[in-house]
């Protein structure tokens, strides 16, 4: 990657700052010696700067950011032990926060929103930001966010936007299954009312030849294309299997879509007094219920010659269909590559994908689909842990991840203890917000290749598909508002303003070298070029106010390509 020098950029107008940044970035034997004496409570060896940098890099992949004080414990603990600890933490679910917000509002504790519709829309956004910024189970939160970009639903559908329980309950489904088994995840998504609304298998009825109607095929298509097996048959390394003519082999055809569509008939909202087709009392906090009266009862021929026999209950049909997809050999490499792209690198090597695929196929104890084994394989793989130097390593950090990480790294507080944010400012500036993608294909496609040097080298950069002249300029201006303008979040009326709490860095602000070094370690893993470091130090030296020195130092590091393009 070419080097970007702050010494030059600091003299340029802000509206070309990140354009320049992205252009630069996108390119033993045994013996019989006397054993040493036993020492009680020996002093542990000091953690080196390199170890701190490695911990920071791991945190950038596995979390939504950690403060500098967390790096030494992470380095001492080691990645594998840290993962085990995270797997054991209780789940920070979002729905209880939504319920609490709505109950407080109804009780008149605060008049947070001017109109009733606003608090319905805002509640799930407030819950996402508060929980993601404050949660201890940050690995689970980060994996759930990655899963939300694979199993996509969106608030672009009106009913999912105005019913606050719809998307918070769906996100809790992803959180709950993030460390479970992929089959349970796929089954849960299939029965989710939010997914049923979004991909229209809610109230999907069986065929009526007399009326010329047939089951909706939307979910049947996307559960294969996007949620499990993809378009073409894959080798375990993610490469396409080819036919005798050298062409990729499709995983399914239109007949398969029609057969799966028959399976996904008969679902409607569950709960008390549930009735097929009744949408007057939508229940998003319970899975969809199967109504056999509306389910296609005939035989269904699925993938690889698998047959669902006629005459079963709808639930039995669905379970067999989920098994058919779950056991398809494509799932490991297909889902594995997507998780790698969301967490570590946009261009994983075939060997990397193979190792993750193998972990999906067998966790070492004969279990297929163990998400903990898959996550370990993604994050602990040699390709992820070795210091990256090649052009195929790393990824562009997503705007949402950058922003949440910044707030968690610096620290935030408010008078009422609630970290209130709606995310509209970020969404408007960067075109990304959790559970708000423009389509089922997410914010960006996994195979997106920006025109120019990346496509010429057959490299992928999914996140750059939401990067344009406007968003490139918007990011440094957004950070200017957050770090220098005091606009840390965008809380609605009735919630306390959020403040940054960089206490550690305020205490060392007089020492510009130490200050910049710590920020460089935490945010850029020590990768800033010496000229960039010198330019940042030079730029903050004239200022005596500690808060300003800290804000400027964080700002200049945060807009550096070594932070935006993480390797």
Coordinates of C-alpha atoms in Angstrom, one line a residue:
X1 CA 0.0 0.0 0.0
X2 CA 1.3 3.4 -0.9
X3 CA 2.2 5.7 1.9
X4 CA 0.1 8.7 2.8
X5 CA 1.9 11.5 4.6
X6 CA 0.0 13.7 7.0
X7 CA 2.8 16.3 6.5
X8 CA 1.4 16.9 3.0
X9 CA -2.3 16.2 3.7
X10 CA -2.5 18.6 6.7
X11 CA -1.9 21.4 4.3
X12 CA -4.7 20.4 1.9
X13 CA -8.4 21.4 2.2
X14 CA -10.5 19.0 4.1
X15 CA -12.6 18.1 1.1
X16 CA -9.8 16.2 -0.6
X17 CA -8.4 14.6 2.6
X18 CA -10.0 11.2 2.5
X19 CA -9.9 11.0 -1.3
X20 CA -6.2 11.1 -1.1
X21 CA -6.3 8.6 1.8
X22 CA -8.4 6.0 -0.1
X23 CA -6.4 6.3 -3.3
X24 CA -3.3 5.6 -1.3
X25 CA -4.9 2.8 0.7
X26 CA -6.5 1.0 -2.2
X27 CA -4.0 0.4 -4.1
X28 CA 14.9 -29.7 22.3
X29 CA 16.3 -32.3 23.9
X30 CA 16.0 -33.3 27.5
X31 CA 18.9 -32.8 29.9
X32 CA 19.7 -33.5 33.5
X33 CA 20.4 -30.0 34.7
X34 CA 19.2 -28.9 38.1
X35 CA 15.8 -27.2 37.8
X36 CA 15.6 -23.5 38.7
X37 CA 14.4 -22.6 42.2
X38 CA 10.7 -22.0 42.6
X39 CA 9.8 -18.4 43.0
X40 CA 6.6 -17.4 44.8
X41 CA 4.4 -15.0 42.8
X42 CA 6.9 -14.2 40.1
X43 CA 6.5 -10.9 38.3
X44 CA 5.0 -11.6 34.9
X45 CA 7.1 -10.5 31.9
X46 CA 6.4 -7.1 30.5
X47 CA 4.1 -6.9 27.5
X48 CA 5.9 -5.5 24.5
X49 CA 4.6 -2.8 22.2
X50 CA 4.4 -5.4 19.5
X51 CA 2.2 -7.5 21.6
X52 CA -0.1 -4.5 22.3
X53 CA -0.3 -3.8 18.6
X54 CA -1.2 -7.4 17.8
X55 CA -3.9 -7.3 20.5
X56 CA -5.2 -4.1 18.9
X57 CA -5.3 -5.7 15.5
X58 CA -7.1 -8.8 16.9
X59 CA -9.6 -6.5 18.6
X60 CA -10.3 -4.7 15.4
X61 CA -11.4 -8.0 13.8
X62 CA -13.2 -9.6 16.7
X63 CA -14.9 -6.6 18.5
X64 CA -16.5 -3.3 18.0
X65 CA -13.4 -1.7 19.6
X66 CA -11.7 -1.8 23.0
X67 CA -10.0 0.9 25.1
X68 CA -6.3 1.1 25.3
X69 CA -6.4 -0.3 28.9
X70 CA -7.9 -3.6 27.6
X71 CA -4.9 -4.3 25.3
X72 CA -2.5 -5.6 27.9
X73 CA -5.0 -8.0 29.5
X74 CA -5.9 -9.3 26.0
X75 CA -2.2 -9.7 25.1
X76 CA -1.6 -11.7 28.4
X77 CA -4.6 -13.8 28.0
X78 CA -4.1 -14.7 24.4
X79 CA -6.6 -14.8 21.5
X80 CA -7.8 -18.4 22.1
X81 CA -8.5 -17.9 25.8
X82 CA -10.1 -14.5 25.1
X83 CA -12.5 -16.2 22.6
X84 CA -13.4 -18.8 25.2
X85 CA -14.2 -16.1 27.7
X86 CA -16.4 -14.2 25.2
X87 CA -18.2 -17.4 24.2
X88 CA -19.2 -17.8 27.9
X89 CA -20.5 -14.3 28.5
X90 CA -24.3 -13.8 28.8
X91 CA -26.1 -12.3 25.8
X92 CA -26.8 -8.6 25.7
X93 CA -30.1 -8.8 24.0
X94 CA -31.7 -5.7 22.3
X95 CA -35.4 -6.4 22.8
X96 CA -35.4 -5.8 26.6
X97 CA -33.9 -2.4 26.0
X98 CA -36.6 -1.6 23.4
X99 CA -39.3 -2.7 25.9
X100 CA -37.7 -0.5 28.6
X101 CA -37.6 2.5 26.4
X102 CA -41.3 2.1 25.4
X103 CA -42.4 1.5 29.0
X104 CA -40.6 4.5 30.3
X105 CA -42.1 6.6 27.6
X106 CA -45.6 5.3 28.2
X107 CA -45.2 6.0 31.9
X108 CA -44.3 9.6 31.2
X109 CA -40.8 9.3 32.5
X110 CA -39.7 11.4 29.6
X111 CA -41.3 12.9 26.6
X112 CA -38.6 11.7 24.2
X113 CA -40.4 12.1 20.9
X114 CA -42.8 14.6 19.5
X115 CA -45.0 12.1 17.7
X116 CA -46.0 8.6 18.6
X117 CA -44.6 7.1 15.4
X118 CA -41.2 8.5 16.2
X119 CA -40.7 6.5 19.4
X120 CA -41.8 3.4 17.6
X121 CA -39.2 3.9 15.0
X122 CA -36.5 5.3 17.3
X123 CA -36.6 2.7 20.0
X124 CA -34.9 -0.2 18.2
X125 CA -32.2 2.2 16.9
X126 CA -31.5 3.5 20.4
X127 CA -31.3 0.0 21.7
X128 CA -28.8 -1.1 19.0
X129 CA -26.5 1.8 19.6
X130 CA -26.6 1.7 23.4
X131 CA -26.1 -2.0 23.6
X132 CA -23.4 -2.3 20.9
X133 CA -21.4 0.6 22.5
X134 CA -21.7 -0.7 26.1
X135 CA -22.0 -4.5 25.8
X136 CA -19.3 -6.8 27.3
X137 CA -20.1 -9.6 24.9
X138 CA -18.6 -7.5 22.1
X139 CA -17.5 -10.6 20.0
X140 CA -21.1 -11.8 19.9
X141 CA -22.3 -8.3 19.0
X142 CA -19.7 -8.1 16.2
X143 CA -20.6 -11.5 14.8
X144 CA -24.3 -10.8 14.9
X145 CA -23.7 -7.6 12.9
X146 CA -21.8 -9.7 10.4
X147 CA -24.7 -12.2 10.3
X148 CA -27.2 -9.4 9.8
X149 CA -25.4 -8.6 6.5
X150 CA -25.8 -12.2 5.3
X151 CA -29.3 -13.0 6.6
X152 CA -30.6 -9.6 5.5
X153 CA -33.8 -7.8 6.6
X154 CA -34.3 -4.1 6.5
X155 CA -36.3 -1.3 7.9
X156 CA -37.0 -0.1 4.4
X157 CA -40.2 -2.2 4.7
X158 CA -42.7 0.0 6.6
X159 CA -44.0 -2.5 9.0
X160 CA -40.5 -3.5 10.1
X161 CA -39.6 0.1 10.7
X162 CA -42.7 1.1 12.8
X163 CA -42.9 -2.1 14.9
X164 CA -39.9 -1.7 17.2
X165 CA -40.0 -5.3 18.3
X166 CA -39.7 -6.6 14.7
X167 CA -36.0 -5.9 14.1
X168 CA -34.8 -6.0 17.7
X169 CA -36.3 -9.5 18.0
X170 CA -34.7 -10.5 14.7
X171 CA -31.3 -9.2 15.9
X172 CA -31.7 -11.1 19.1
X173 CA -32.2 -14.2 17.0
X174 CA -28.8 -13.6 15.4
X175 CA -27.2 -12.9 18.8
X176 CA -28.7 -16.0 20.3
X177 CA -27.5 -18.3 17.5
X178 CA -24.2 -16.5 16.8
X179 CA -22.3 -19.0 19.0
X180 CA -24.7 -22.0 18.4
X181 CA -25.1 -24.2 15.4
X182 CA -25.7 -22.9 11.9
X183 CA -28.6 -25.3 11.4
X184 CA -30.5 -23.7 14.3
X185 CA -29.6 -20.2 12.9
X186 CA -31.0 -21.1 9.5
X187 CA -34.1 -22.6 11.0
X188 CA -34.7 -19.6 13.2
X189 CA -34.3 -17.2 10.3
X190 CA -36.7 -19.2 8.3
X191 CA -39.4 -19.0 11.0
X192 CA -38.7 -15.3 11.8
X193 CA -41.7 -13.1 11.3
X194 CA -39.4 -10.2 10.3
X195 CA -37.9 -12.4 7.6
X196 CA -41.4 -13.7 6.7
X197 CA -42.5 -10.1 6.0
X198 CA -39.3 -9.1 4.3
X199 CA -39.0 -12.0 1.9
X200 CA -42.8 -12.6 1.7
X201 CA -43.2 -16.2 2.9
X202 CA -45.5 -14.9 5.6
X203 CA -49.0 -15.9 4.7
X204 CA -47.6 -17.9 1.7
X205 CA -50.4 -20.2 0.5
X206 CA -50.4 -23.5 -1.2
X207 CA -51.1 -23.8 -4.9
X208 CA -54.6 -23.4 -6.2
X209 CA -54.7 -24.7 -9.8
X210 CA -58.3 -23.6 -10.3
X211 CA -57.4 -20.0 -9.4
X212 CA -54.0 -20.2 -11.2
X213 CA -52.1 -19.2 -8.1
X214 CA -48.8 -20.7 -6.9
X215 CA -46.6 -20.2 -3.8
X216 CA -44.5 -17.1 -3.5
X217 CA -40.9 -18.1 -4.5
X218 CA -39.0 -15.1 -2.9
X219 CA -37.7 -16.8 0.3
X220 CA -37.1 -20.1 -1.5
X221 CA -34.7 -18.4 -3.9
X222 CA -32.9 -16.2 -1.4
X223 CA -32.4 -18.9 1.2
X224 CA -30.4 -20.8 -1.4
X225 CA -28.7 -17.9 -3.2
X226 CA -27.8 -15.8 -0.2
X227 CA -28.3 -17.7 3.1
X228 CA -26.7 -21.1 2.5
X229 CA -25.3 -22.5 -0.8
X230 CA -24.9 -19.7 -3.3
X231 CA -25.3 -19.8 -7.1
X232 CA -22.7 -22.3 -8.1
X233 CA -21.3 -25.5 -6.7
X234 CA -18.1 -24.9 -4.8
X235 CA -14.9 -26.8 -3.8
X236 CA -14.0 -26.6 -0.2
X237 CA -11.6 -23.8 -1.0
X238 CA -14.4 -21.6 -2.4
X239 CA -13.5 -22.1 -6.0
X240 CA -16.2 -23.1 -8.5
X241 CA -16.6 -26.7 -9.5
X242 CA -16.6 -27.0 -13.3
X243 CA -18.4 -29.2 -15.7
X244 CA -16.8 -31.0 -18.7
X245 CA -16.9 -27.8 -20.7
X246 CA -15.2 -25.8 -18.0
X247 CA -18.3 -23.9 -16.9
X248 CA -19.5 -23.3 -13.3
X249 CA -22.2 -25.8 -12.2
X250 CA -25.4 -24.1 -10.9
X251 CA -26.4 -25.2 -7.4
X252 CA -30.1 -25.0 -8.2
X253 CA -32.6 -24.1 -11.0
X254 CA -36.1 -22.8 -11.3
X255 CA -37.6 -26.2 -10.6
X256 CA -35.7 -26.3 -7.3
X257 CA -37.0 -22.8 -6.4
X258 CA -40.6 -23.9 -7.1
X259 CA -40.2 -27.1 -5.0
X260 CA -38.7 -25.2 -2.0
X261 CA -41.5 -22.6 -2.4
X262 CA -44.0 -25.4 -1.7
X263 CA -42.2 -26.1 1.5
X264 CA -42.4 -22.6 2.8
X265 CA -46.2 -22.4 2.7
X266 CA -48.6 -22.1 5.6
X267 CA -46.6 -19.7 7.8
X268 CA -48.3 -16.8 9.5
X269 CA -48.0 -14.8 12.8
X270 CA -48.0 -17.0 15.9
X271 CA -49.2 -16.2 19.4
X272 CA -52.6 -16.2 21.1
X273 CA -55.6 -16.6 18.8
X274 CA -53.3 -17.0 15.8
X275 CA -55.0 -17.4 12.5
X276 CA -53.6 -17.9 9.1
X277 CA -53.7 -14.6 7.2
X278 CA -54.5 -12.5 10.2
X279 CA -52.3 -9.4 10.2
X280 CA -54.3 -7.3 12.6
X281 CA -52.2 -8.4 15.6
X282 CA -48.7 -8.9 14.4
X283 CA -46.5 -10.8 16.9
X284 CA -42.8 -10.4 16.2
X285 CA -41.6 -11.8 19.5
X286 CA -42.6 -15.3 18.7
X287 CA -41.7 -17.5 15.6
X288 CA -44.1 -17.8 12.8
X289 CA -46.7 -20.6 13.2
X290 CA -47.4 -23.3 10.7
X291 CA -51.0 -23.7 9.6
X292 CA -51.3 -27.0 7.7
X293 CA -54.6 -25.8 6.1
X294 CA -52.5 -23.5 3.9
X295 CA -49.5 -25.7 3.5
X296 CA -48.7 -27.6 0.2
X297 CA -49.0 -31.2 1.2
X298 CA -47.6 -33.0 -1.8
X299 CA -44.2 -34.4 -2.5
X300 CA -41.3 -32.0 -2.9
X301 CA -38.1 -32.9 -4.8
X302 CA -35.2 -30.8 -3.4
X303 CA -31.5 -30.6 -4.0
X304 CA -29.3 -33.6 -4.9
X305 CA -32.3 -36.0 -5.3
X306 CA -33.6 -35.4 -1.8
X307 CA -37.3 -36.1 -1.6
X308 CA -39.8 -34.7 1.0
X309 CA -42.6 -37.2 1.1
X310 CA -46.2 -36.2 0.7
X311 CA -48.7 -36.1 3.5
X312 CA -46.4 -34.7 6.3
X313 CA -47.1 -31.8 8.5
X314 CA -45.8 -28.4 7.3
X315 CA -43.3 -28.3 10.2
X316 CA -41.9 -31.7 9.2
X317 CA -41.5 -30.5 5.6
X318 CA -39.6 -27.4 6.8
X319 CA -37.3 -29.4 9.0
X320 CA -36.4 -31.7 6.1
X321 CA -35.8 -28.8 3.8
X322 CA -33.5 -27.1 6.4
X323 CA -31.6 -30.4 6.7
X324 CA -31.2 -30.6 2.9
X325 CA -29.7 -27.1 2.8
X326 CA -27.6 -27.5 5.9
X327 CA -25.9 -30.7 4.7
X328 CA -25.1 -29.3 1.3
X329 CA -21.3 -29.3 0.8
X330 CA -21.4 -25.6 -0.4
X331 CA -22.5 -24.2 3.0
X332 CA -19.0 -24.3 4.7
X333 CA -17.1 -22.5 1.9
X334 CA -19.9 -20.2 1.1
X335 CA -20.8 -18.9 4.6
X336 CA -17.1 -19.2 5.6
X337 CA -16.0 -16.8 2.9
X338 CA -18.7 -14.3 3.8
X339 CA -17.7 -14.3 7.5
X340 CA -14.1 -14.0 6.6
X341 CA -14.9 -10.9 4.5
X342 CA -16.9 -9.3 7.2
X343 CA -14.3 -9.9 10.0
X344 CA -10.8 -10.1 8.6
X345 CA -10.1 -9.8 4.9
X346 CA -11.8 -9.2 1.6
X347 CA -9.6 -11.5 -0.4
X348 CA -9.1 -14.7 1.6
X349 CA -6.7 -17.3 0.2
X350 CA -8.1 -20.7 -1.0
X351 CA -6.2 -22.3 1.9
X352 CA -7.9 -19.9 4.4
X353 CA -11.3 -20.7 3.1
X354 CA -10.5 -24.4 3.1
X355 CA -9.6 -24.3 6.8
X356 CA -12.8 -22.5 7.7
X357 CA -14.8 -24.9 5.6
X358 CA -13.3 -27.9 7.4
X359 CA -14.1 -26.3 10.7
X360 CA -17.7 -25.9 9.6
X361 CA -17.8 -29.6 8.4
X362 CA -16.4 -30.9 11.7
X363 CA -15.6 -29.0 14.9
X364 CA -13.2 -31.8 15.9
X365 CA -15.9 -33.8 17.7
X366 CA -17.9 -34.8 14.6
X367 CA -20.3 -31.8 14.8
X368 CA -21.2 -30.0 11.7
X369 CA -22.1 -26.3 11.7
X370 CA -20.6 -25.4 15.1
X371 CA -20.4 -21.6 14.9
X372 CA -17.8 -21.3 17.7
X373 CA -15.5 -23.6 15.7
X374 CA -16.1 -21.5 12.6
X375 CA -15.5 -18.2 14.4
X376 CA -12.2 -19.6 15.9
X377 CA -11.2 -20.8 12.5
X378 CA -11.9 -17.3 11.0
X379 CA -10.2 -15.3 13.7
X380 CA -7.3 -17.6 14.6
X381 CA -6.2 -18.6 11.1
X382 CA -2.6 -17.9 10.3
X383 CA -3.7 -15.7 7.4
X384 CA -5.7 -13.6 9.9
X385 CA -3.1 -13.5 12.7
X386 CA 0.1 -13.0 10.7
X387 CA 1.2 -9.4 10.1
X388 CA -0.2 -8.5 6.7
X389 CA 2.0 -7.2 4.0
X390 CA 0.6 -8.4 0.7
X391 CA -1.9 -6.5 -1.4
X392 CA -4.6 -9.2 -0.9
X393 CA -4.6 -8.8 2.9
X394 CA -7.0 -6.8 5.0
X395 CA -10.2 -5.0 4.2
X396 CA -11.8 -1.5 4.2
X397 CA -13.3 -1.0 7.6
X398 CA -17.1 -0.4 7.5
X399 CA -18.4 3.1 8.6
X400 CA -20.5 1.6 11.3
X401 CA -17.6 -0.5 12.7
X402 CA -15.3 2.5 12.5
X403 CA -17.7 4.8 14.4
X404 CA -18.7 2.3 17.2
X405 CA -15.0 1.3 17.6
X406 CA -14.0 5.0 17.9
X407 CA -16.6 5.6 20.7
X408 CA -15.6 2.4 22.5
X409 CA -11.9 3.1 22.2
X410 CA -12.2 6.7 23.6
X411 CA -15.0 6.0 26.0
X412 CA -18.4 7.7 26.3
X413 CA -20.8 8.7 29.1
X414 CA -24.0 10.6 29.6
X415 CA -25.8 12.0 32.6
X416 CA -28.6 9.4 32.6
X417 CA -26.2 6.5 31.8
X418 CA -27.9 5.8 28.5
X419 CA -25.7 6.1 25.4
X420 CA -28.4 7.5 23.1
X421 CA -27.8 7.5 19.4
X422 CA -30.1 7.2 16.4
X423 CA -27.5 6.8 13.7
X424 CA -29.2 9.0 11.1
X425 CA -26.3 11.4 10.9
X426 CA -23.9 8.5 10.2
X427 CA -26.4 6.9 7.7
X428 CA -26.8 10.1 5.8
X429 CA -23.1 10.6 5.5
X430 CA -21.8 7.1 4.8
X431 CA -24.9 5.2 3.4
X432 CA -24.7 2.5 6.1
X433 CA -26.8 1.7 9.2
X434 CA -27.5 -1.6 10.9
X435 CA -30.6 -3.4 9.6
X436 CA -31.1 -0.7 7.0
X437 CA -29.6 -2.0 3.8
X438 CA -31.2 -1.0 0.5
X439 CA -32.0 -4.6 -0.6
X440 CA -31.6 -8.3 0.4
X441 CA -28.2 -8.1 -1.2
X442 CA -26.9 -6.0 1.7
X443 CA -25.0 -2.7 1.4
X444 CA -22.5 -4.3 -0.9
X445 CA -21.9 -7.5 -2.8
X446 CA -19.1 -9.9 -1.7
X447 CA -17.6 -9.9 -5.2
X448 CA -17.6 -6.1 -5.8
X449 CA -14.5 -5.0 -7.7
X450 CA -14.0 -1.3 -8.0
X451 CA -13.0 -0.2 -11.5
X452 CA -9.3 0.4 -11.8
X453 CA -6.3 -1.2 -10.2
X454 CA -8.3 -3.5 -7.9
X455 CA -10.4 -5.0 -10.7
X456 CA -7.3 -5.3 -12.9
X457 CA -5.7 -7.4 -10.2
X458 CA -8.9 -9.4 -9.7
X459 CA -9.2 -8.1 -6.1
X460 CA -12.5 -7.6 -4.2
X461 CA -13.3 -4.6 -2.0
X462 CA -17.0 -5.0 -1.0
X463 CA -17.1 -1.9 1.2
X464 CA -16.0 0.4 -1.5
X465 CA -19.3 0.0 -3.3
X466 CA -20.8 2.5 -0.8
X467 CA -17.8 4.7 -1.3
X468 CA -18.1 7.7 -3.6
X469 CA -17.0 11.3 -3.9
X470 CA -19.6 12.3 -1.3
X471 CA -19.0 9.7 1.3
X472 CA -15.2 10.0 1.0
X473 CA -15.5 13.7 1.9
X474 CA -18.2 13.0 4.5
X475 CA -16.2 10.7 6.7
X476 CA -13.6 13.3 7.9
X477 CA -16.3 15.9 8.2
X478 CA -18.3 13.5 10.3
X479 CA -15.3 12.9 12.5
X480 CA -14.8 16.6 12.8
X481 CA -18.3 17.0 14.2
X482 CA -17.8 14.1 16.6
X483 CA -14.3 14.9 17.9
X484 CA -14.0 18.6 17.5
X485 CA -17.7 19.8 17.4
X486 CA -19.0 17.8 20.4
X487 CA -21.7 16.1 18.3
X488 CA -20.7 12.7 19.6
X489 CA -24.1 11.1 18.9
X490 CA -27.5 12.2 17.7
X491 CA -29.8 11.6 20.7
X492 CA -33.5 12.4 20.4
X493 CA -35.2 14.9 22.6
X494 CA -35.5 13.7 26.2
X495 CA -32.2 11.8 26.3
X496 CA -29.0 13.1 27.7
X497 CA -26.2 14.2 25.4
X498 CA -23.3 11.8 25.1
X499 CA -19.7 12.9 25.9
X500 CA -16.4 11.5 25.1
X501 CA -14.2 10.4 28.1
X502 CA -10.6 10.3 26.9
X503 CA -9.3 10.5 30.5
X504 CA -6.3 8.4 29.9
X505 CA -5.1 10.5 27.0
X506 CA -6.0 13.8 28.7
X507 CA -3.5 12.8 31.4
X508 CA -0.7 12.4 28.9
X509 CA -1.7 15.1 26.5
X510 CA 1.4 17.3 27.3
X511 CA 3.6 14.5 25.9
X512 CA 2.7 14.6 22.3
X513 CA 5.0 11.7 21.3
X514 CA 3.5 9.3 23.9
X515 CA -0.1 10.5 23.1
X516 CA 0.3 9.8 19.4
X517 CA 2.1 6.6 20.0
X518 CA -0.7 5.2 22.1
X519 CA -3.4 6.3 19.7
X520 CA -1.4 4.8 16.8
X521 CA -1.0 1.5 18.7
X522 CA -4.8 1.3 19.5
X523 CA -6.3 2.5 16.3
X524 CA -3.6 1.7 13.6
X525 CA -1.8 -1.2 15.3
X526 CA 1.4 0.8 15.1
X527 CA 1.3 1.0 11.3
X528 CA 1.4 4.8 10.8
X529 CA 4.3 5.9 8.7
X530 CA 7.0 7.8 10.6
X531 CA 6.4 10.9 8.5
X532 CA 2.7 10.7 9.3
X533 CA 3.5 10.4 13.1
X534 CA 5.9 13.4 12.9
X535 CA 3.3 15.5 11.0
X536 CA 0.6 14.8 13.6
X537 CA 2.9 15.6 16.5
X538 CA 3.9 18.8 14.8
X539 CA 0.3 19.8 14.1
X540 CA -0.8 19.4 17.8
X541 CA 2.2 21.0 19.4
X542 CA 1.0 24.6 19.1
X543 CA -2.1 23.9 21.2
X544 CA -2.0 24.1 25.0
X545 CA -5.5 22.8 25.7
X546 CA -5.3 19.1 26.5
X547 CA -8.8 18.3 25.2
X548 CA -8.0 19.9 21.8
X549 CA -4.6 18.2 21.6
X550 CA -6.3 14.8 22.2
X551 CA -9.2 15.5 19.8
X552 CA -6.8 16.5 17.0
X553 CA -4.5 13.6 17.5
X554 CA -7.4 11.1 17.4
X555 CA -8.8 12.9 14.4
X556 CA -5.7 12.7 12.3
X557 CA -5.1 9.1 13.2
X558 CA -8.8 8.1 12.5
X559 CA -8.7 9.5 9.0
X560 CA -5.4 7.8 8.1
X561 CA -5.6 5.1 5.4
X562 CA -3.9 2.7 7.8
X563 CA -7.0 2.9 9.9
X564 CA -9.6 2.9 7.1
X565 CA -7.9 0.1 5.2
X566 CA -7.1 -2.4 8.0
X567 CA -4.5 -5.1 7.3

